Short mmCIF file of C-alpha atoms in Angstrom, two decimals:
data_model
loop_
_atom_site.label_atom_id
_atom_site.label_comp_id
_atom_site.label_asym_id
_atom_site.label_seq_id
_atom_site.Cartn_x
_atom_site.Cartn_y
_atom_site.Cartn_z
CA MET T 23 41.77 4.47 26.66
CA SER T 24 38.07 3.72 26.99
CA PHE T 25 35.78 3.37 24.00
CA SER T 26 34.23 6.79 24.52
CA GLN T 27 37.65 8.45 24.84
CA THR T 28 38.80 6.80 21.61
CA ALA T 29 35.62 7.83 19.85
CA ASN T 30 35.82 11.39 21.14
CA SER T 31 39.43 11.87 20.12
CA ALA T 32 38.60 10.48 16.69
CA ALA T 33 35.63 12.84 16.45
CA ARG T 34 37.95 15.77 17.25
CA LYS T 35 40.06 14.92 14.21
CA VAL T 36 37.27 14.17 11.70
CA PRO T 37 35.54 17.27 10.33
CA ALA T 38 31.76 17.44 9.91
CA TRP T 39 31.55 18.74 6.34
CA PRO T 40 32.15 15.37 4.57
CA LEU T 41 28.95 14.19 6.20
CA TYR T 42 26.91 16.27 3.72
CA PRO T 43 28.10 14.45 0.58
CA ILE T 44 28.20 11.13 2.41
CA LEU T 45 24.60 11.42 3.57
CA LEU T 46 23.60 12.45 0.06
CA LEU T 47 24.87 9.15 -1.35
CA PRO T 48 21.96 6.86 -0.35
CA GLY T 49 19.51 9.26 -1.99
CA LEU T 50 21.57 9.47 -5.17
CA TRP T 51 21.94 5.70 -5.18
CA LEU T 52 18.18 5.25 -4.79
CA PHE T 53 17.46 7.69 -7.62
CA TRP T 54 20.04 5.99 -9.84
CA SER T 55 18.72 2.49 -9.17
CA VAL T 56 15.13 3.57 -9.84
CA LEU T 57 16.25 5.03 -13.18
CA GLN T 58 18.19 1.86 -13.99
CA SER T 59 15.48 -0.62 -13.05
CA PRO T 60 12.19 1.15 -12.43
CA GLY T 61 10.22 -1.96 -11.45
CA PRO T 62 6.42 -1.94 -11.23
CA ASN T 63 6.02 1.36 -9.35
CA PRO T 64 9.17 3.52 -9.39
CA VAL T 65 7.44 6.67 -8.10
CA GLU T 66 6.35 4.80 -4.98
CA THR T 67 9.83 3.28 -4.54
CA LEU T 68 11.49 6.69 -4.72
CA GLU T 69 8.88 8.53 -2.66
CA HIS T 70 8.85 5.97 0.15
CA GLY T 71 12.63 5.50 0.07
CA LEU T 72 13.33 9.22 0.45
CA GLY T 73 10.77 9.50 3.23
CA GLU T 74 12.40 6.67 5.14
CA TYR T 75 15.85 8.26 4.80
CA ALA T 76 14.41 11.51 6.18
CA LEU T 77 12.95 9.66 9.15
CA LYS T 78 16.17 7.72 9.76
CA LEU T 79 18.21 10.93 9.84
CA LEU T 80 15.74 12.67 12.14
CA VAL T 81 16.06 9.74 14.54
CA LEU T 82 19.85 9.78 14.18
CA GLY T 83 19.93 13.49 15.02
CA LEU T 84 17.95 12.86 18.20
CA LEU T 85 20.36 10.08 19.20
CA VAL T 86 23.30 12.47 19.56
CA THR T 87 22.36 13.80 23.00
CA PRO T 88 21.49 10.49 24.69
CA LEU T 89 24.67 9.02 23.20
CA ARG T 90 26.67 11.75 24.94
CA ASP T 91 24.73 11.45 28.21
CA LEU T 92 24.62 7.68 28.47
CA VAL T 93 27.71 6.44 26.61
CA GLY T 94 29.94 9.49 26.85
CA VAL T 95 30.46 9.71 23.08
CA ASN T 96 30.18 13.30 21.93
CA LEU T 97 29.12 13.65 18.29
CA ILE T 98 27.46 17.03 18.72
CA LYS T 99 29.53 18.65 15.98
CA TYR T 100 27.93 16.31 13.42
CA ARG T 101 24.38 17.02 14.49
CA ARG T 102 23.84 20.03 12.25
CA ALA T 103 24.85 18.05 9.16
CA ILE T 104 22.55 15.20 10.17
CA GLY T 105 19.65 17.57 10.78
CA LEU T 106 20.11 19.55 7.59
CA MET T 107 20.41 16.40 5.53
CA ALA T 108 17.23 15.09 7.18
CA PHE T 109 15.54 18.29 5.99
CA PHE T 110 17.02 17.77 2.54
CA TYR T 111 15.42 14.31 2.38
CA VAL T 112 12.11 15.69 3.61
CA CYS T 113 12.23 18.24 0.77
CA ALA T 114 13.19 15.61 -1.81
CA HIS T 115 10.36 13.37 -0.55
CA LEU T 116 7.92 16.27 -0.83
CA LEU T 117 9.22 17.19 -4.27
CA VAL T 118 8.70 13.65 -5.58
CA TYR T 119 5.18 13.69 -4.13
CA LEU T 120 4.45 17.04 -5.76
CA VAL T 121 6.08 16.54 -9.16
CA LEU T 122 6.04 12.79 -9.89
CA ASP T 123 3.18 11.54 -7.73
CA ASN T 124 0.68 14.38 -7.66
CA GLN T 125 1.96 15.84 -10.95
CA PHE T 126 1.02 19.41 -9.99
CA TRP T 127 -2.63 18.50 -10.01
CA TRP T 128 -3.66 21.39 -7.79
CA ASP T 129 -7.24 20.31 -7.27
CA ALA T 130 -6.17 16.89 -5.99
CA LEU T 131 -3.33 18.50 -4.03
CA VAL T 132 -5.70 20.78 -2.14
CA LYS T 133 -7.93 17.79 -1.32
CA ASP T 134 -4.90 15.79 -0.15
CA ILE T 135 -3.70 18.56 2.13
CA THR T 136 -7.11 19.29 3.59
CA LYS T 137 -8.72 15.85 3.71
CA ARG T 138 -6.15 13.10 4.06
CA PRO T 139 -4.96 12.85 7.65
CA TYR T 140 -1.60 11.22 6.92
CA ILE T 141 -0.74 13.93 4.40
CA ILE T 142 -1.77 16.69 6.80
CA VAL T 143 0.50 15.20 9.46
CA GLY T 144 3.40 14.90 7.01
CA VAL T 145 3.03 18.48 5.78
CA LEU T 146 2.90 19.67 9.38
CA ALA T 147 6.21 17.96 10.11
CA PHE T 148 7.73 19.66 7.06
CA VAL T 149 6.46 23.10 8.08
CA ILE T 150 7.80 22.67 11.61
CA LEU T 151 11.24 21.81 10.23
CA ILE T 152 11.53 24.92 8.02
CA PRO T 153 12.58 27.37 10.79
CA LEU T 154 14.98 24.76 12.15
CA ALA T 155 16.70 24.45 8.81
CA ILE T 156 16.87 28.24 8.35
CA THR T 157 18.48 28.72 11.76
CA SER T 158 20.97 25.85 11.45
CA ASN T 159 24.01 28.14 11.18
CA ASN T 160 26.31 29.94 13.61
CA ARG T 161 25.06 33.38 12.63
CA ALA T 162 21.49 32.47 13.58
CA ILE T 163 22.63 31.06 16.92
CA ARG T 164 24.48 34.32 17.64
CA LYS T 165 21.57 36.49 16.56
CA LEU T 166 18.88 34.54 18.40
CA GLY T 167 20.90 33.71 21.47
CA PRO T 168 21.19 30.12 22.69
CA LYS T 169 17.94 30.19 24.65
CA ARG T 170 15.64 31.23 21.83
CA TRP T 171 17.56 29.11 19.35
CA ARG T 172 17.07 26.04 21.51
CA LEU T 173 13.37 26.78 21.84
CA ILE T 174 12.99 26.81 18.04
CA HIS T 175 14.93 23.58 17.75
CA TYR T 176 12.68 21.75 20.19
CA GLY T 177 10.52 21.54 17.03
CA ALA T 178 12.63 18.54 16.04
CA TYR T 179 10.92 16.54 18.79
CA LEU T 180 7.48 17.24 17.36
CA ALA T 181 8.67 16.72 13.77
CA VAL T 182 10.11 13.26 14.40
CA ILE T 183 6.92 12.11 16.12
CA LEU T 184 4.76 13.54 13.32
CA GLY T 185 7.05 12.02 10.69
CA ALA T 186 6.79 8.58 12.26
CA ALA T 187 3.02 9.02 12.71
CA HIS T 188 2.78 9.94 9.00
CA PHE T 189 4.47 6.62 8.20
CA VAL T 190 2.18 4.66 10.55
CA MET T 191 -0.94 6.34 9.18
CA LEU T 192 -0.25 5.82 5.50
CA LYS T 193 -0.40 2.04 5.96
CA ARG T 194 -3.75 0.31 5.67
CA THR T 195 -3.13 -1.76 8.79
CA TRP T 196 -0.96 -1.48 11.92
CA GLN T 197 2.43 -2.52 10.63
CA THR T 198 5.58 -3.34 12.53
CA GLU T 199 8.15 -1.21 10.72
CA PRO T 200 6.41 2.18 11.04
CA LEU T 201 5.35 1.35 14.60
CA VAL T 202 8.99 0.67 15.48
CA TYR T 203 9.93 4.11 14.14
CA LEU T 204 7.15 5.69 16.16
CA ALA T 205 8.22 3.84 19.31
CA ILE T 206 11.85 4.95 18.86
CA ALA T 207 10.74 8.54 18.23
CA LEU T 208 8.56 8.53 21.34
CA VAL T 209 11.36 7.09 23.50
CA LEU T 210 13.86 9.65 22.21
CA VAL T 211 11.48 12.52 22.92
CA ALA T 212 10.39 11.10 26.29
CA TYR T 213 14.07 11.02 27.25
CA ARG T 214 14.06 14.83 26.96
CA VAL T 215 10.90 15.42 28.95
CA PRO T 216 12.49 15.56 32.45
CA LYS T 217 15.05 18.09 31.18
CA LEU T 218 12.36 20.18 29.49
CA ILE T 219 10.26 20.30 32.64
CA ARG T 220 13.16 21.45 34.77
CA VAL F 4 4.42 -24.66 -17.97
CA ALA F 5 1.68 -25.97 -20.21
CA ALA F 6 -0.35 -23.34 -22.03
CA MET F 7 -4.01 -23.32 -21.05
CA ASN F 8 -5.19 -22.51 -24.59
CA ALA F 9 -8.12 -20.50 -23.33
CA ALA F 10 -10.58 -19.14 -25.88
CA LYS F 11 -10.70 -15.41 -26.65
CA SER F 12 -13.57 -13.41 -25.25
CA LYS F 13 -15.62 -10.43 -26.38
CA TRP F 14 -15.29 -9.05 -22.85
CA SER F 15 -11.54 -8.48 -23.24
CA THR F 16 -10.13 -4.99 -23.53
CA THR F 17 -7.85 -4.18 -26.45
CA GLN F 18 -5.50 -2.30 -24.11
CA GLU F 19 -1.91 -3.48 -23.84
CA PRO F 20 -1.52 -5.93 -20.92
CA THR F 21 0.85 -5.05 -18.08
CA ALA F 22 4.17 -6.91 -18.28
CA TYR F 23 3.97 -10.44 -16.82
CA GLU F 24 6.91 -9.67 -14.54
CA ASP F 25 5.04 -6.73 -12.99
CA VAL F 26 1.75 -8.63 -12.65
CA ILE F 27 3.46 -11.38 -10.64
CA SER F 28 5.77 -9.18 -8.52
CA TYR F 29 3.54 -6.30 -7.36
CA ASN F 30 0.74 -7.80 -5.27
CA ASN F 31 -1.43 -7.20 -2.26
CA PHE F 32 -1.90 -10.55 -0.56
CA TYR F 33 -1.58 -9.90 3.17
CA GLU F 34 -1.57 -13.65 3.87
CA PHE F 35 2.07 -13.49 2.70
CA GLY F 36 3.03 -10.09 4.12
CA THR F 37 2.02 -6.47 3.78
CA GLY F 38 4.70 -5.33 1.31
CA LYS F 39 3.99 -5.38 -2.42
CA GLY F 40 6.94 -7.73 -3.00
CA ASP F 41 6.16 -10.06 -0.08
CA PRO F 42 3.66 -12.32 -1.90
CA ALA F 43 6.09 -13.05 -4.75
CA GLN F 44 8.75 -13.85 -2.18
CA HIS F 45 6.72 -16.04 0.19
CA ALA F 46 3.75 -17.51 -1.69
CA HIS F 47 5.74 -20.48 -3.00
CA ALA F 48 5.15 -22.04 0.44
CA LEU F 49 1.47 -22.51 -0.39
CA THR F 50 0.30 -26.00 -1.42
CA THR F 51 -2.36 -25.60 -4.12
CA ASP F 52 -2.74 -29.25 -5.08
CA PRO F 53 -4.88 -30.94 -3.83
CA TRP F 54 -7.46 -28.17 -3.58
CA SER F 55 -11.14 -28.32 -2.87
CA VAL F 56 -13.90 -25.78 -2.64
CA GLU F 57 -16.81 -26.11 -0.27
CA ILE F 58 -19.99 -24.87 -1.91
CA GLY F 59 -22.90 -24.46 0.42
CA GLY F 60 -25.61 -22.31 1.91
CA LEU F 61 -28.77 -21.76 -0.11
CA VAL F 62 -28.00 -24.22 -2.91
CA ASN F 63 -29.54 -27.53 -3.90
CA ASN F 64 -26.17 -29.12 -4.73
CA PRO F 65 -23.98 -28.40 -1.73
CA GLY F 66 -20.71 -30.24 -1.33
CA ASN F 67 -16.98 -30.20 -1.01
CA TYR F 68 -15.75 -30.32 -4.60
CA ALA F 69 -12.25 -31.10 -5.77
CA LEU F 70 -11.01 -28.25 -7.96
CA GLU F 71 -10.38 -30.56 -10.93
CA ASP F 72 -13.99 -31.76 -10.73
CA ILE F 73 -15.20 -28.16 -10.83
CA LEU F 74 -12.95 -27.32 -13.77
CA LYS F 75 -14.10 -30.39 -15.75
CA ASP F 76 -17.44 -28.73 -16.41
CA MET F 77 -16.24 -25.17 -16.95
CA THR F 78 -15.22 -23.37 -20.14
CA LEU F 79 -11.96 -21.49 -19.73
CA GLU F 80 -11.67 -18.17 -21.49
CA GLU F 81 -8.97 -15.54 -21.68
CA ARG F 82 -10.33 -12.30 -20.24
CA ILE F 83 -8.09 -9.24 -20.57
CA TYR F 84 -9.41 -6.92 -17.87
CA ARG F 85 -8.44 -3.59 -16.40
CA PHE F 86 -7.59 -4.04 -12.74
CA ARG F 87 -7.87 -1.02 -10.43
CA CYS F 88 -6.56 -1.12 -6.87
CA VAL F 89 -8.10 1.11 -4.20
CA GLU F 90 -4.53 2.38 -3.63
CA ALA F 91 -4.84 4.25 -6.94
CA TRP F 92 -2.70 2.04 -9.14
CA ALA F 93 -3.88 -0.05 -12.06
CA MET F 94 -2.88 -2.89 -14.36
CA VAL F 95 -4.26 -4.66 -17.41
CA VAL F 96 -4.29 -8.40 -16.74
CA PRO F 97 -4.91 -11.22 -19.21
CA TRP F 98 -6.72 -13.59 -16.86
CA VAL F 99 -7.77 -17.13 -17.70
CA GLY F 100 -10.91 -18.35 -16.03
CA PHE F 101 -14.58 -19.25 -16.15
CA GLN F 102 -17.68 -17.27 -15.37
CA LEU F 103 -18.78 -17.47 -11.76
CA SER F 104 -22.36 -17.64 -13.06
CA ASP F 105 -21.63 -21.10 -14.54
CA LEU F 106 -20.45 -22.41 -11.18
CA ILE F 107 -23.40 -20.93 -9.32
CA ALA F 108 -25.79 -22.40 -11.86
CA LYS F 109 -24.27 -25.84 -11.25
CA ALA F 110 -24.75 -25.40 -7.53
CA ASP F 111 -28.43 -24.69 -8.27
CA PRO F 112 -29.25 -21.70 -6.04
CA GLN F 113 -32.46 -21.60 -4.05
CA GLY F 114 -34.95 -18.80 -4.57
CA ASN F 115 -34.08 -16.88 -1.44
CA ALA F 116 -30.33 -16.69 -2.18
CA LYS F 117 -29.43 -12.99 -2.49
CA TYR F 118 -25.67 -12.87 -1.87
CA VAL F 119 -22.57 -14.93 -2.46
CA ALA F 120 -19.96 -15.15 0.31
CA PHE F 121 -16.34 -16.18 -0.35
CA GLU F 122 -13.59 -17.30 1.97
CA THR F 123 -9.82 -17.63 1.50
CA LEU F 124 -7.84 -20.61 2.75
CA MET F 125 -6.75 -20.40 6.40
CA ARG F 126 -3.38 -22.13 6.73
CA PRO F 127 -0.96 -20.07 8.85
CA GLU F 128 1.83 -22.66 8.54
CA GLU F 129 2.00 -21.88 4.82
CA MET F 130 0.56 -18.37 4.81
CA HIS F 131 2.81 -16.79 7.40
CA GLY F 132 0.99 -13.45 7.32
CA GLN F 133 -1.96 -15.18 8.98
CA LYS F 134 0.12 -15.45 12.16
CA ASN F 135 -0.44 -11.70 12.55
CA GLY F 136 -3.31 -11.69 15.02
CA SER F 137 -4.41 -8.09 14.35
CA PHE F 138 -6.03 -9.08 11.06
CA PRO F 139 -9.42 -10.90 11.11
CA TRP F 140 -8.37 -14.06 9.25
CA PRO F 141 -9.50 -15.75 7.11
CA TYR F 142 -10.08 -13.14 4.40
CA VAL F 143 -13.73 -13.00 3.39
CA GLU F 144 -15.59 -11.16 0.66
CA GLY F 145 -19.03 -11.06 -0.86
CA LEU F 146 -21.08 -10.05 -3.86
CA ARG F 147 -24.74 -9.44 -4.42
CA MET F 148 -26.31 -12.26 -6.46
CA ASP F 149 -26.77 -10.14 -9.60
CA GLU F 150 -23.13 -9.01 -9.41
CA ALA F 151 -22.00 -12.60 -9.00
CA MET F 152 -24.11 -13.74 -11.97
CA HIS F 153 -22.85 -10.94 -14.23
CA PRO F 154 -20.95 -12.30 -17.26
CA LEU F 155 -17.92 -10.08 -16.44
CA THR F 156 -17.47 -11.73 -13.04
CA LEU F 157 -14.72 -14.27 -13.40
CA MET F 158 -13.24 -17.12 -11.40
CA ALA F 159 -9.62 -16.98 -12.53
CA THR F 160 -7.34 -19.99 -12.63
CA GLY F 161 -4.59 -18.52 -14.77
CA LEU F 162 -2.97 -15.47 -16.28
CA TYR F 163 -0.94 -14.99 -19.43
CA ASP F 164 -2.29 -18.39 -20.58
CA GLU F 165 -0.53 -20.15 -17.71
CA PRO F 166 -1.78 -21.39 -14.34
CA LEU F 167 -2.06 -18.65 -11.70
CA PRO F 168 1.14 -18.02 -9.76
CA ASN F 169 0.51 -18.44 -6.03
CA GLN F 170 1.03 -14.72 -5.34
CA ASN F 171 -1.85 -13.92 -7.67
CA GLY F 172 -4.30 -16.10 -5.75
CA ALA F 173 -3.74 -19.66 -6.97
CA PRO F 174 -5.41 -21.89 -7.65
CA LEU F 175 -8.76 -20.09 -7.79
CA ARG F 176 -9.56 -16.42 -7.30
CA LEU F 177 -12.37 -14.03 -8.01
CA VAL F 178 -11.99 -11.17 -10.50
CA VAL F 179 -14.58 -8.39 -10.54
CA PRO F 180 -13.12 -5.80 -12.91
CA TRP F 181 -15.44 -2.89 -12.08
CA LYS F 182 -14.65 -3.10 -8.36
CA TYR F 183 -11.48 -2.24 -6.45
CA GLY F 184 -8.99 -5.09 -6.38
CA PHE F 185 -9.54 -6.13 -2.78
CA LYS F 186 -13.00 -7.47 -3.72
CA SER F 187 -11.26 -10.03 -5.93
CA ILE F 188 -10.61 -12.52 -3.15
CA LYS F 189 -7.77 -14.99 -3.65
CA SER F 190 -7.16 -18.70 -3.01
CA ILE F 191 -10.84 -19.44 -2.44
CA VAL F 192 -11.87 -22.52 -0.44
CA LYS F 193 -15.47 -21.70 0.37
CA ILE F 194 -18.43 -20.25 -1.50
CA THR F 195 -21.69 -19.81 0.39
CA LEU F 196 -25.00 -18.47 -0.91
CA THR F 197 -26.78 -16.40 1.70
CA GLU F 198 -29.91 -14.36 2.18
CA THR F 199 -28.19 -11.50 4.03
CA GLU F 200 -25.17 -9.36 3.10
CA PRO F 201 -22.04 -11.32 4.01
CA PRO F 202 -19.06 -9.74 5.80
CA ALA F 203 -16.13 -8.36 3.79
CA THR F 204 -12.70 -8.19 5.41
CA TRP F 205 -11.61 -4.61 4.62
CA ASN F 206 -15.08 -3.39 5.49
CA LEU F 207 -14.77 -5.15 8.87
CA ILE F 208 -11.38 -3.52 9.46
CA ASN F 209 -12.34 0.00 8.42
CA ALA F 210 -15.93 0.57 7.29
CA ARG F 211 -15.34 4.29 6.71
CA GLU F 212 -12.76 3.54 4.03
CA TYR F 213 -14.03 0.32 2.46
CA GLY F 214 -17.68 -0.22 1.70
CA PHE F 215 -19.37 -3.49 0.78
CA TYR F 216 -19.82 -2.50 -2.87
CA SER F 217 -16.39 -0.96 -3.51
CA ASN F 218 -17.21 -0.08 -7.08
CA VAL F 219 -14.46 1.89 -8.80
CA ASN F 220 -15.76 5.44 -8.54
CA PRO F 221 -13.70 8.57 -9.21
CA ASN F 222 -16.40 10.72 -7.64
CA VAL F 223 -16.36 9.15 -4.21
CA SER F 224 -13.38 10.53 -2.35
CA HIS F 225 -11.44 8.08 -0.25
CA PRO F 226 -9.90 9.31 3.01
CA ARG F 227 -6.55 7.88 1.97
CA TRP F 228 -6.17 8.08 -1.81
CA SER F 229 -7.73 10.32 -4.42
CA GLN F 230 -9.74 8.01 -6.66
CA ALA F 231 -9.92 10.53 -9.50
CA SER F 232 -6.82 9.13 -11.20
CA HIS F 233 -4.41 6.23 -10.99
CA ARG F 234 -0.84 5.28 -11.73
CA VAL F 235 -0.33 2.63 -14.40
CA ILE F 236 1.98 -0.11 -13.15
CA GLY F 237 5.07 -0.47 -15.30
CA SER F 238 4.68 2.97 -16.89
CA GLY F 239 7.92 4.33 -15.43
CA LEU F 240 9.10 7.18 -13.24
CA PHE F 241 7.92 10.10 -15.36
CA ALA F 242 4.64 8.75 -16.77
CA SER F 243 1.43 10.72 -16.39
CA LYS F 244 -1.33 9.30 -14.27
CA GLU F 245 -4.52 8.26 -16.01
CA PRO F 246 -7.98 9.52 -15.13
CA THR F 247 -10.09 6.81 -13.45
CA GLU F 248 -13.37 5.97 -15.12
CA MET F 249 -16.64 5.21 -13.40
CA PHE F 250 -16.93 1.43 -12.82
CA ASN F 251 -13.34 1.23 -14.14
CA GLY F 252 -14.69 1.77 -17.63
CA TYR F 253 -17.22 -1.09 -17.41
CA GLY F 254 -20.19 1.22 -16.85
CA ASP F 255 -21.99 0.20 -20.05
CA ALA F 256 -22.10 -3.38 -18.82
CA VAL F 257 -22.71 -2.94 -15.10
CA ALA F 258 -24.19 0.50 -14.32
CA GLY F 259 -27.69 -0.98 -14.57
CA LEU F 260 -27.00 -3.19 -11.54
CA TYR F 261 -27.03 -0.08 -9.38
CA ASP F 262 -30.03 1.80 -10.78
CA GLY F 263 -31.67 3.86 -8.09
CA MET F 264 -28.82 3.36 -5.59
CA ASP F 265 -26.95 6.28 -4.08
CA LEU F 266 -23.37 5.19 -4.79
CA SER F 267 -21.89 7.85 -2.53
CA LYS F 268 -23.66 6.12 0.37
CA ASN F 269 -23.33 2.56 -0.93
CA PHE F 270 -19.65 2.98 -1.80
#
């Protein structure tokens, strides 16, 4: 049996639901370790850590299709869990920003959202992901029909690029790590372009 | 490590200093990497002895001075200062150092000297961050002459009564407590008195975000961080932020330097 056949038969046997608690673990671990040893700037550690997990999961979700096309490994049944957990991390990231970082200081919040480009880009990515999260269930697919559902979920392409751009922009200089995320995001979206045009 | 036994100073704040561990592990020193923990991890590679400082430009006593010869004539004091980073975090640091004004006086400035330019060591083999070509190395900064001569302006050689750790800018760094931290240039090898405003690295990189003066100012909005408040380093996950004061709370001592200047334009 080839690698892809082995992987696919394994994937048939392993259900998707355990992925939710499993993907929750790194976030819980991060929160726990920040409580245990806060270090100089625990809010920053938590905020940035959650944001990076969100970005990693968004990228992972976009890897499912090329993995099937190019390697023959079909992990499509896990994609919903990956996507929803990505949204969970985006929400947690936003919540830490709002509660621990901004501390509900509405005046500063309004200025952040209207004046600071990297925050605007990040909020935009969050807003784009909301309808995707709401429609990530079988009922919504049935109600919307596959065509409209797919159209909504093209938003993931924009969100991953904006998310990576948010990471690039918050740094004071051009830095390798966020640029690598952005490059990966752009490649993964560019991979879809021929199909989208057709 | 030997204690430096620096004398107390009337310029010190009575606020509780930030924990030593936090002061030496949370740093911006791009010569050793862009992450806050990078300097503590990599700065040990820097050789700080021997060290010399080239003093030149519009002075009557120019020369390349060994650091120990400079220190021979200087009075070390402990100065506990608030330190406010442009990234909206803050510390209280018990520096040890001497007044920059004493050094400039020894160099004997000429009448037309209006600014002081500073330069950090350029040594990519020890400061691996300098291999990143997108940054205009070496780091440079500058002060106006009256800012440089102000008694608050310190040349630090230590903190917590011990010699400066490399990640904090050993063996000699500037500390200007009413300005954002990036003005306080580290590991200085060159001091030049000039007639015209010298270049400043962050200003060269992004003039819209970083002005020449860079005075702490809660009223001048920064495109990246709100400057109205700051997070206190070491205060924990659930601590409230503190409101930022004009000139980082040093307004009584330094506001007069900027009389008649529009600080929203000269930010």
